[in-house]
Coordinates of C-alpha atoms in Angstrom, one line a residue:
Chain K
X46 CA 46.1 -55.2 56.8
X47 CA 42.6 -53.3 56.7
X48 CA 41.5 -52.3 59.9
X49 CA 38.0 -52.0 60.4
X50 CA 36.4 -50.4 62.9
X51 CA 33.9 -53.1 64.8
X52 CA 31.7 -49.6 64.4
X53 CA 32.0 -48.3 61.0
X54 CA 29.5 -50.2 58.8
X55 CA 26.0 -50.0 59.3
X56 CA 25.0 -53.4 61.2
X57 CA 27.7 -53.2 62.9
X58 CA 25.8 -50.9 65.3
X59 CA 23.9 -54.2 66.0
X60 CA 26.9 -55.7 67.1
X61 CA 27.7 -52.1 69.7
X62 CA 24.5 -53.2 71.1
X63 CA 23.3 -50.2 70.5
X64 CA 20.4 -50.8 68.0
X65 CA 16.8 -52.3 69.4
X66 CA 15.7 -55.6 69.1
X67 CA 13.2 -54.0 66.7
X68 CA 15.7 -52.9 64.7
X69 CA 18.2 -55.5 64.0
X70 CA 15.4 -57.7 62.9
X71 CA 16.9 -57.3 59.1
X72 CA 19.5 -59.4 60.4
X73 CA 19.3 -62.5 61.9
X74 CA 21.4 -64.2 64.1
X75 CA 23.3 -65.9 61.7
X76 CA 23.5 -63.1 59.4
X77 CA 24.9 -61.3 62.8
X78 CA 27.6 -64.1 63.5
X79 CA 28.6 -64.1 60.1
X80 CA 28.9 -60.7 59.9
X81 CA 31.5 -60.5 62.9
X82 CA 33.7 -63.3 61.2
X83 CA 33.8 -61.1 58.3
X84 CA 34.7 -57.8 60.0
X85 CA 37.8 -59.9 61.3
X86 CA 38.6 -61.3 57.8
X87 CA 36.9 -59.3 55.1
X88 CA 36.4 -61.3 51.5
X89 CA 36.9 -58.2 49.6
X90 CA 40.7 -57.8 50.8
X91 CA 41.5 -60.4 48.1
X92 CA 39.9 -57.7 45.3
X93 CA 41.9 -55.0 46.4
X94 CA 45.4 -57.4 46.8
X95 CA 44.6 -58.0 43.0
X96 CA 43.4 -54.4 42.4
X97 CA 47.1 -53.3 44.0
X98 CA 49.3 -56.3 41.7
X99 CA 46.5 -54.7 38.6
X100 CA 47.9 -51.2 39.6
X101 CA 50.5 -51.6 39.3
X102 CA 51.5 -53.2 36.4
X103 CA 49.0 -50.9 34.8
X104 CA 50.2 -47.6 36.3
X105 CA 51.8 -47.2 39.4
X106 CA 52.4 -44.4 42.1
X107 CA 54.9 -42.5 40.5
X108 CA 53.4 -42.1 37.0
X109 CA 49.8 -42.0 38.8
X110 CA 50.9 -38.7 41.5
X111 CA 52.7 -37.5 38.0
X112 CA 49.5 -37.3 36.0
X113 CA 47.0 -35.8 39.2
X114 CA 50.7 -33.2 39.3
X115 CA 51.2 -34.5 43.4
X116 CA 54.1 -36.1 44.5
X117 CA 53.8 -39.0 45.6
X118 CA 54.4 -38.7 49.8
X119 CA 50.9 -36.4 49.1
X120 CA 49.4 -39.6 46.8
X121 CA 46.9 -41.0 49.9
X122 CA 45.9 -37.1 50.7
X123 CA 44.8 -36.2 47.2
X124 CA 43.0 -39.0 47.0
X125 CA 41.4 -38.3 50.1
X126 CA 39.6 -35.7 48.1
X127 CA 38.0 -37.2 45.1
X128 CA 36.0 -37.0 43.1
X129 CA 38.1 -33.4 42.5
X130 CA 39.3 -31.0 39.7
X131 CA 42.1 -33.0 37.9
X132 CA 44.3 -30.4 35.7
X133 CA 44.9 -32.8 32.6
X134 CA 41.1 -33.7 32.7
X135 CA 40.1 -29.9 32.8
X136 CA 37.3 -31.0 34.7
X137 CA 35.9 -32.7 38.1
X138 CA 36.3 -36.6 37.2
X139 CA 35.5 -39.4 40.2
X140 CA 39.1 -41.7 41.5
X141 CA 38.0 -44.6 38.6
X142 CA 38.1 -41.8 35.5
X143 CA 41.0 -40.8 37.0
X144 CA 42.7 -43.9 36.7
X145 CA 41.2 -44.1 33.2
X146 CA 43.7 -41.2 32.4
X147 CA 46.5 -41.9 34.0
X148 CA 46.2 -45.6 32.0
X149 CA 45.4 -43.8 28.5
X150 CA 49.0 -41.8 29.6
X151 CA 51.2 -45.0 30.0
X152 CA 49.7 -46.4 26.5
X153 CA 47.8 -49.3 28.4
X154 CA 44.2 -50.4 27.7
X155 CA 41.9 -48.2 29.4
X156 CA 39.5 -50.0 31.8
X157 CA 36.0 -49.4 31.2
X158 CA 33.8 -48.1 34.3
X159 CA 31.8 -50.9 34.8
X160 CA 34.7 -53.4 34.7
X161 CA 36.2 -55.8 37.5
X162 CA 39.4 -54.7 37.0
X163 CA 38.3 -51.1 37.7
X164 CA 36.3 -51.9 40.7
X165 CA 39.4 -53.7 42.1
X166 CA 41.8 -51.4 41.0
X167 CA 40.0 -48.3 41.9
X168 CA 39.1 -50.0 45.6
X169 CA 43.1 -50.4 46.2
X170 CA 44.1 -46.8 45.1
X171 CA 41.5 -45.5 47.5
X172 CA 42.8 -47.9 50.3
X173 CA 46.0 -46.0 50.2
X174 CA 44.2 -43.7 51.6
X175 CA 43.5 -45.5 54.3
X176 CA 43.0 -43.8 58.0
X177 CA 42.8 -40.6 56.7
X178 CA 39.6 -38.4 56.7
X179 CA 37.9 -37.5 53.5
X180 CA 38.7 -33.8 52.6
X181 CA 36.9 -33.5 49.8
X182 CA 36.6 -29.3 49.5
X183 CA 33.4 -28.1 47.4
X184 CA 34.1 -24.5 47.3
X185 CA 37.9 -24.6 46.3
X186 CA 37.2 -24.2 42.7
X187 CA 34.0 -23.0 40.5
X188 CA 33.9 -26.4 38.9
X189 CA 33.9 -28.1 42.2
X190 CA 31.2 -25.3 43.5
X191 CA 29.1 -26.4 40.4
X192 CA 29.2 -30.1 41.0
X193 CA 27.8 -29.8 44.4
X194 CA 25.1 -27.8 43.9
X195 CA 24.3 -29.9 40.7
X196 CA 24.6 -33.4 42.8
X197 CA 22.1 -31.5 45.9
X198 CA 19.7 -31.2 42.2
X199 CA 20.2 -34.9 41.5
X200 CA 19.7 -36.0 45.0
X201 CA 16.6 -33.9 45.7
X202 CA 14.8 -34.6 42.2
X203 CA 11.9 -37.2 42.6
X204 CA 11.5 -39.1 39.2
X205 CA 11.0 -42.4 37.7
X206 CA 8.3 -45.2 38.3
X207 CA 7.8 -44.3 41.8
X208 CA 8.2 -40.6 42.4
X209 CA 10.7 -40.7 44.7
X210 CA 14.0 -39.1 45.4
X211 CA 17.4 -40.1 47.2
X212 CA 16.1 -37.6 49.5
X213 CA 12.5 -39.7 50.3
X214 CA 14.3 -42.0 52.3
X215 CA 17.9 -40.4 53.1
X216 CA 16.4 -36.9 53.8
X217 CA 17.3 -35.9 58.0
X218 CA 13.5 -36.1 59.1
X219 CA 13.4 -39.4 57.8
X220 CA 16.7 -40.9 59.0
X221 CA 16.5 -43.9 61.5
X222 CA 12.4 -44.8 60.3
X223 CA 12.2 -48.2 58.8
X224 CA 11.3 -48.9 55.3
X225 CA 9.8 -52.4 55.3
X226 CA 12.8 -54.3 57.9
X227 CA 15.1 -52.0 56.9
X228 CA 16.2 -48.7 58.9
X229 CA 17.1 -45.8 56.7
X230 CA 20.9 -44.5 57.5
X231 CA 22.1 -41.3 57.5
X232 CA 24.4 -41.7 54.6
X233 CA 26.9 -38.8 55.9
X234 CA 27.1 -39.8 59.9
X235 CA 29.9 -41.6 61.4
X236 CA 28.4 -44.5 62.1
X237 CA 27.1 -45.3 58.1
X238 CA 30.3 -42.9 56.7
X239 CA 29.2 -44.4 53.1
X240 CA 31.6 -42.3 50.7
X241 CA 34.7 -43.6 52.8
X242 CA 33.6 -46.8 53.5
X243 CA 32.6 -47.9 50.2
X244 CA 34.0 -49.7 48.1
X245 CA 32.4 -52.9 50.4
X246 CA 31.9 -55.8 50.4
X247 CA 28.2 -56.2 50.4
X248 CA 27.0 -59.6 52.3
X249 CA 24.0 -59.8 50.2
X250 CA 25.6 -59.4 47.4
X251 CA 28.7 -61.6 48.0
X252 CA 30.6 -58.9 45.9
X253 CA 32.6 -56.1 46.4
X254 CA 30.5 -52.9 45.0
X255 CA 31.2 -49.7 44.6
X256 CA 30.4 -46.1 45.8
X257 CA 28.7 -44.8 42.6
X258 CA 27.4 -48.7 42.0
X259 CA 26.1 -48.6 45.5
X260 CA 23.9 -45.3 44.8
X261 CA 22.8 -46.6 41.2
X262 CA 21.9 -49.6 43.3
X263 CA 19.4 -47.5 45.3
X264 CA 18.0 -45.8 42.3
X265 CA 17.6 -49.6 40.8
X266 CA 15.4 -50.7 44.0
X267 CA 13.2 -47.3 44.1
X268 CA 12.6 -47.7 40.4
X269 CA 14.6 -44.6 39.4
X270 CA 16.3 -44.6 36.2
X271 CA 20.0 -45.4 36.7
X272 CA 22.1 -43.1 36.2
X273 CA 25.3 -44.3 33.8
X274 CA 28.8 -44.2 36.1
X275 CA 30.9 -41.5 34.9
X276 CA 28.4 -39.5 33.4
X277 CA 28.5 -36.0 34.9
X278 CA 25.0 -35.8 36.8
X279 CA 26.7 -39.6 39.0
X280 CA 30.2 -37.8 39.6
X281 CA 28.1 -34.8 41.0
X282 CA 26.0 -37.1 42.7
X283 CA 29.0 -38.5 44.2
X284 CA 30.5 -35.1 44.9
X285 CA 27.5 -34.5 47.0
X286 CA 27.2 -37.6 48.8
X287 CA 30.8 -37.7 49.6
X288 CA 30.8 -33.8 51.1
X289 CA 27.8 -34.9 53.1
X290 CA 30.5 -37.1 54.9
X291 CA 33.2 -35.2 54.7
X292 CA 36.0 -35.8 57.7
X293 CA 35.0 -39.4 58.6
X294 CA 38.0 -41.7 58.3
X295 CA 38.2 -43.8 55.4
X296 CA 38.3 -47.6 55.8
X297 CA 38.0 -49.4 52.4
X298 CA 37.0 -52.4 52.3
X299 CA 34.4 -51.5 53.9
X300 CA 31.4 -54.3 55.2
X301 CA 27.6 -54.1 54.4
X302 CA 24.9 -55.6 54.6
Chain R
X44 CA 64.9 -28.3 16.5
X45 CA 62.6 -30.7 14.5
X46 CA 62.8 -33.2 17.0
X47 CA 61.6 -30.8 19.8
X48 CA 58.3 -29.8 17.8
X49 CA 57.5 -33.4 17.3
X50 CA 58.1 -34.0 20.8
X51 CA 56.0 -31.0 21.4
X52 CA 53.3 -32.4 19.3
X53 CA 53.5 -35.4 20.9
X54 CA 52.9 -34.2 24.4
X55 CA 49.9 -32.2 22.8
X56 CA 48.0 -35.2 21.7
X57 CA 48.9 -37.5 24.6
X58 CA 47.6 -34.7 26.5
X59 CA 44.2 -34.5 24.7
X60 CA 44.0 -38.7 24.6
X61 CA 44.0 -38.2 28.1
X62 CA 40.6 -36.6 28.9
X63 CA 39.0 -38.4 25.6
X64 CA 40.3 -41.3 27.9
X65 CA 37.7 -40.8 30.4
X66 CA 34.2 -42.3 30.2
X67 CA 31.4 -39.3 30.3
X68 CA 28.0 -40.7 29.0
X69 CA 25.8 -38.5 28.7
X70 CA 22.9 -39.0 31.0
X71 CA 20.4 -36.0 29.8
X72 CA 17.8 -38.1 28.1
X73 CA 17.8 -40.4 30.8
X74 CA 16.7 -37.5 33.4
X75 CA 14.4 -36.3 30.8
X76 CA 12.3 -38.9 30.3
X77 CA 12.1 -39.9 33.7
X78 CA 10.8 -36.9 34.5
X79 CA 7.8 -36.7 36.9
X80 CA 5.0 -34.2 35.4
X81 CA 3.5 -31.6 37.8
X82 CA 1.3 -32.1 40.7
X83 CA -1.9 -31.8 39.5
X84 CA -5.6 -32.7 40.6
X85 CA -7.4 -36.0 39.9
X86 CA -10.9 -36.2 40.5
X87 CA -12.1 -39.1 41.9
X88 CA -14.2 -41.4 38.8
X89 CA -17.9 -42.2 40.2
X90 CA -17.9 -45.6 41.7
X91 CA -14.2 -45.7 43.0
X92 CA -14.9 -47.2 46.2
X93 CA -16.5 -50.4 46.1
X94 CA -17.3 -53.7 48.5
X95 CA -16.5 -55.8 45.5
X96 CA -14.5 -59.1 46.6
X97 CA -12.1 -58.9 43.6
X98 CA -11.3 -55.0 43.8
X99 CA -10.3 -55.5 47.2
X100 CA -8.5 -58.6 46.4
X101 CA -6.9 -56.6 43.9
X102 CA -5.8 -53.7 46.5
X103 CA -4.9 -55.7 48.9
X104 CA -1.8 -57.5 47.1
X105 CA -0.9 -54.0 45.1
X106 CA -0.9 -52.9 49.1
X107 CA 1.3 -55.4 49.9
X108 CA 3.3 -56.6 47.4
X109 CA 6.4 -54.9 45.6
X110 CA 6.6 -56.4 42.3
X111 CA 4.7 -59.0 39.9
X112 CA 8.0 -61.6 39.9
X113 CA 9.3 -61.1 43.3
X114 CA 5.5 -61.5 44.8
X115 CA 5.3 -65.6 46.8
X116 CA 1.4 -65.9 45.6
X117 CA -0.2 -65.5 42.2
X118 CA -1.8 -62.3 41.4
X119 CA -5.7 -62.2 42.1
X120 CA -8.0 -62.1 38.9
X121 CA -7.4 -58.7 36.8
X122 CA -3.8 -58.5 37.7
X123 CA -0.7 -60.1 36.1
X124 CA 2.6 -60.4 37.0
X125 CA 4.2 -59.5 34.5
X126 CA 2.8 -56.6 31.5
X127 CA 1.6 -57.3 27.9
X128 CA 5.1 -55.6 27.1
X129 CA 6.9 -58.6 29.0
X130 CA 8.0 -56.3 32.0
X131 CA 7.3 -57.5 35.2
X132 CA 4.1 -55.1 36.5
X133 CA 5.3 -53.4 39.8
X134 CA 3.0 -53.3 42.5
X135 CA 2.4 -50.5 45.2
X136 CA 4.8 -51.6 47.9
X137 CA 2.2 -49.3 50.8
X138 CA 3.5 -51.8 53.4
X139 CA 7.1 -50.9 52.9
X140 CA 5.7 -47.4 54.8
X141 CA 2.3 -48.1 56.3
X142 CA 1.6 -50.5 58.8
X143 CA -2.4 -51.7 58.1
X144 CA -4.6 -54.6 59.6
X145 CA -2.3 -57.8 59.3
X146 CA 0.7 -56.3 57.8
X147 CA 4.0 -57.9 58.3
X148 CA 7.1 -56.3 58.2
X149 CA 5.9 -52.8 57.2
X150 CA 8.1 -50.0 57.6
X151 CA 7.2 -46.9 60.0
X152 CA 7.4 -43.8 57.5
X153 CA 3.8 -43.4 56.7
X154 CA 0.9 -43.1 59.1
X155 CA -0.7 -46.5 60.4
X156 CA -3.9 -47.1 58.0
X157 CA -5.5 -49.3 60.5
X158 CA -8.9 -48.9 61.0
X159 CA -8.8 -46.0 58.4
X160 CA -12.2 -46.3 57.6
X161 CA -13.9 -45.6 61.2
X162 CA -11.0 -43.7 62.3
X163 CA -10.5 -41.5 59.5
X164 CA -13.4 -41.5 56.9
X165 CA -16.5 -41.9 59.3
X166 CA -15.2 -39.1 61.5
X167 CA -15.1 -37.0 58.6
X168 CA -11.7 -36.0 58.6
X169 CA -11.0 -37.6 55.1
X170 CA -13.1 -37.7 52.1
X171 CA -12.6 -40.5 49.5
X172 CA -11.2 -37.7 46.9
X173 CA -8.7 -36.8 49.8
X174 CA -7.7 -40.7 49.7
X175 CA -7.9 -40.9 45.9
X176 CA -5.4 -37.4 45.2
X177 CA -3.1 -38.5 48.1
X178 CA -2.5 -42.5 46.2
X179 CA -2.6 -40.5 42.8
X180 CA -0.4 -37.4 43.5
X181 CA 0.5 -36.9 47.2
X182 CA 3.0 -34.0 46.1
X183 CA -0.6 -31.8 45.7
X184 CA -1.0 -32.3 49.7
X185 CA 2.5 -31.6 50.8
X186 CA 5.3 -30.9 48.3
X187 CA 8.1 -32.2 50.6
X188 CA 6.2 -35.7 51.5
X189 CA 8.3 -38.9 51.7
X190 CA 5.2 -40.6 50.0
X191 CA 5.2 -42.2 46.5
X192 CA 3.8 -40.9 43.4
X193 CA 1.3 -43.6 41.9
X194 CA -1.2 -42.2 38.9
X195 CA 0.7 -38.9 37.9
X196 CA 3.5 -40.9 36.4
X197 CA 1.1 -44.3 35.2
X198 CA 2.9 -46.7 37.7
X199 CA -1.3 -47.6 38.0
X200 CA -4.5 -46.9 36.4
X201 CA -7.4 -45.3 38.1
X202 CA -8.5 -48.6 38.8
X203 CA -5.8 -50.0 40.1
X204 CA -5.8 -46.5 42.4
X205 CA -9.8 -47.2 43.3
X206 CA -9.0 -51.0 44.0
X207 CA -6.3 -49.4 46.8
X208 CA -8.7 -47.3 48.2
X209 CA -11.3 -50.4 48.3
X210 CA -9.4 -52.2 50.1
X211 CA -7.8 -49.5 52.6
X212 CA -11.2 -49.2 53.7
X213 CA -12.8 -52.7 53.7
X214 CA -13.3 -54.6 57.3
X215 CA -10.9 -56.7 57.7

C-alpha cells in the first residue's frame, strides 16, 4: 500500500551497500535483517489504517479541503506544502493544527497535539500525499517569509545544558562525521529526506513518531530545552526543516532507525 | 431576515472557534531561560592541573560518560550520579567527538586528544589556560565551533573542568 523506497530512510543506505563497514557499525546484523523485513512490511501502516478509519469519522476529505478552501482533487497537493498559511487560521499552522481546525468546525472533540490519535490521524492525511514532492513555498506570503527566517533563528541558536545547536551536528561541514557510532545525516538530502519521510516508524523506539516529535527528540538528547509542539518557534522550526528538503518525494510511513 | 443574522452570527463564531481551536503554547520563557550567556574569558584557578589519582579518575569518566543514570559503572569518589536536587548529574560526553587513549566508540567531530600532552602541550602549542577556556567556553576560540559549552552555562564546576584537563593530560 506504502511504497518505500529500499533507499529512502537513513540505514537503508547500509542495505545500497553504499556505507563503510565503519559506518554501519550502529547497526548490527540483526538490526540490519530486521530492518529489511520491515521496509517490506512496515509496523506503522496499522497507525495510519487507524489514523484513515479516525479521519474519517472525525472529519473527512470534503469538509477537510472545505476548511484549507482547496477542492478536494488538489487535497494531496496542498498538503504537500505544510506547514502553510491556512486562511481560517490567519496564520502559518503545521498539518496536526490544521486538523485541529478542521475538527473544532465539524463540532468534534479537538485532539490535543501530543495525542495518539493525532499522530495517527495526522500520519494518514499526510500519506495522501503520497509520491508527490514536498512544495512547501517560503516566500509566497510575508507570514511564510517570517517563519523561515524565524525557524533558520531556532535552528542556529545554541542553548541549553550543552551549548549546542541543531546546527552543531546537522550544520553541512559536519554532515557524514560520527557522533559516538552514529553518522550525522544531512537532514534535507535525498537519501535522509526527513520532513517527507517522517512520520516513521522508529525501530528503536517501536513507535511511530512524528516530524516535530522527531526534532524535540533531538533537542531531548543534546540537552536542549524542548520546545512545546504547536508553539510558534516548533512550526517555524518545522517550516525550516521541511524547505531544507523541499522537492524529495514523500513516503510516509517512513522507517528509522 | 432574522434568521440570516443569526446564521450570520453563527458563521462568525464558528469561524473564530476555529483558530482558538488550534494549540499555540507559548514557548518564550522556555527560550529565555535556556539561554546561553556570552562568551566570555575564564582564567584558569592555580592548581588546575594536577597528577592526583582521584581528579583524574574523576575526568576520566566525565570524558567518557554521558549521564550519571545511563553510566554501566559507579561514579569515582567526588562524583554522583544523580544531583542533591534528584536530577540525574550529566556528564561531559568528550568521547561522543574525541577519540583519546582507549576510547571506544568515539565519534570523529573533534580532534584526536591522544597523546595531547607531548603532542600538544610540551611542544608548546597549547597552554593549560588554552585547554581550560576551550572545555569552559570554546565559543571565545571560534564562534562557529561544533564543540560544547561546559562552565559558561554550569553544566560543571571549575573543578569538574580542571579534573578534565587532569586527565586529558595524564599518561595513560
Amino acid at each position: 500500500m506504502h511504497k518505500l523506497s529500499i533507499c529512502t530512510a537513513l540505514f537503508s543506505l547500509a542495505l545500497c551497500g553504499i556505507l563503510n563497514a565503519e559506518e554501519s557499525m550502529s547497526m548490527n546484523a540483526a538490526d540490519k535483517a530486521m530492518y529489511a523485513e520491515m521496509l517490506e512490511n512496515n509496523p506503522a501502516a496499522m497507525d495510519i489504517a487507524e489514523g484513515e478509519e479516525l479521519f474519517n469519522a472525525q472529519i473527512g476529505q470534503e469538509a477537510y479541503a472545505k476548511m484549507l478552501g482547496v477542492s478536494v482533487k488538489d487535497l494531496p497537493k496542498t498538503i504537500a506544502g505544510f506547514p502553510r498559511l491556512v486562511k481560517a487560521a490567519g496564520k502559518v499552522v503545521t498539518l496536526s493544527q490544521s486538523l485541529q481546525m478542521a475538527a473544532a468546525q465539524q463540532g468534534k472533540a479537538v485532539p490535543k497535539l501530543e495525542s495518539k490519535e493525532m499522530v495517527k490521524m495526522s500520519g494518514y492525511v499526510k500519506s495522501l500525499a503520497n509520491d508527490l514532492k514536498t512544495n512547501i513555498d517560503v516566500k509566497v506570503n510575508k507570514q511564510m517569509e517570517e517563519m523561515v527566517v524565524l525557524g533558520k533563528h531556532i535552528f542556529e541558536e545554541r542553548r541549553g545544558g550543552r551549548g549546542l545547536s541543531c546546527n552543531s551536528c546537522h550544520s553541512p561541514d559536519i554532515i557524514g562525521s560520527r557522533l559516538r557510532m552514529q553518522e550525522l545525516p544531512d537532514l534535507g538530502a535525498p537519501t535522509t529526506a526527513s520532513a517527507s519521510t517522517w512520520h516513521a516508524y522508529r525501530m528503536t523506539q517501536s513507535a511511530m513518531v512524528s516530524f516535530d516529535k522527531r526534532m524535540q527528540q533531538c533537542m531531548k538528547n543534546a540537552l536542549l530545552a524542548e520546545l512545546p509542539l504547536g508553539s510558534k518557534e516548533m512550526v517555524a522550526l518545522e517550516v525550516y526543516v521541511t524547505n531544507k528538503g523541499k522537492g524529495n518525494t514523500i513516503q510516509i510511513p517512513g522507517l528509522k532507525r | 431576515m432574522r434568521k440570516m443574522i443569526m446564521l450570520g452570527i453563527a458563521t462568525f463564531l464558528g469561524a473564530a472557534d476555529l483558530s482558538t481551536a488550534i494549540e499555540i503554547p507559548d514557548a518564550t520563557e522556555i527560550l529565555l531561560k535556556d539561554a546561553l550567556p556570552a562568551p566570555k574569558l575564564y582564567t584558569m584557578p592555580a592548581g588546575c592541573i594536577v597528577d592526583d589519582s582521584a581528579a583524574i579518575a574523576r575526568g576520566n569518566y566525565i570524558f567518557h560518560n554521558l549521564n550519571g543514570k545511563d553510566a554501566k559503572e559507579n561514579p569515582p569518589e567526588g562524583l554522583t550520579r544523580l544531583l542533591p536536587n534528584g536530577k540525574e548529574k550529566q556528564m561531559g560526553n568528550c568521547v561522543a567527538c574525541h577519540q583519546i587513549e582507549g576510547s571506544q566508540g568515539h565519534g570523529n567531530i573533534g580532534p584526536d586528544l591522544t597523546n595531547y600532552k607531548a603532542l600538544y602541550m610540551d611542544s608548546g602549542a597549547r597552554t593549560g589556560q588554552f585547554l581550560y577556556q576551550q572545555i569552559a567556553d570554546p565559543r571565545l576560540d571560534n564562534p562557529n565551533t561544533h564543540m560544547t559549552v561546559n562552565l559558561a552555562n554550569g553544566l560543571f564546576s571549575e573543578r569538574e573542568v580542571c579534573d578534565l584537563m587532569s586527565y586529558i593530560v595524564s599518561k595513560k
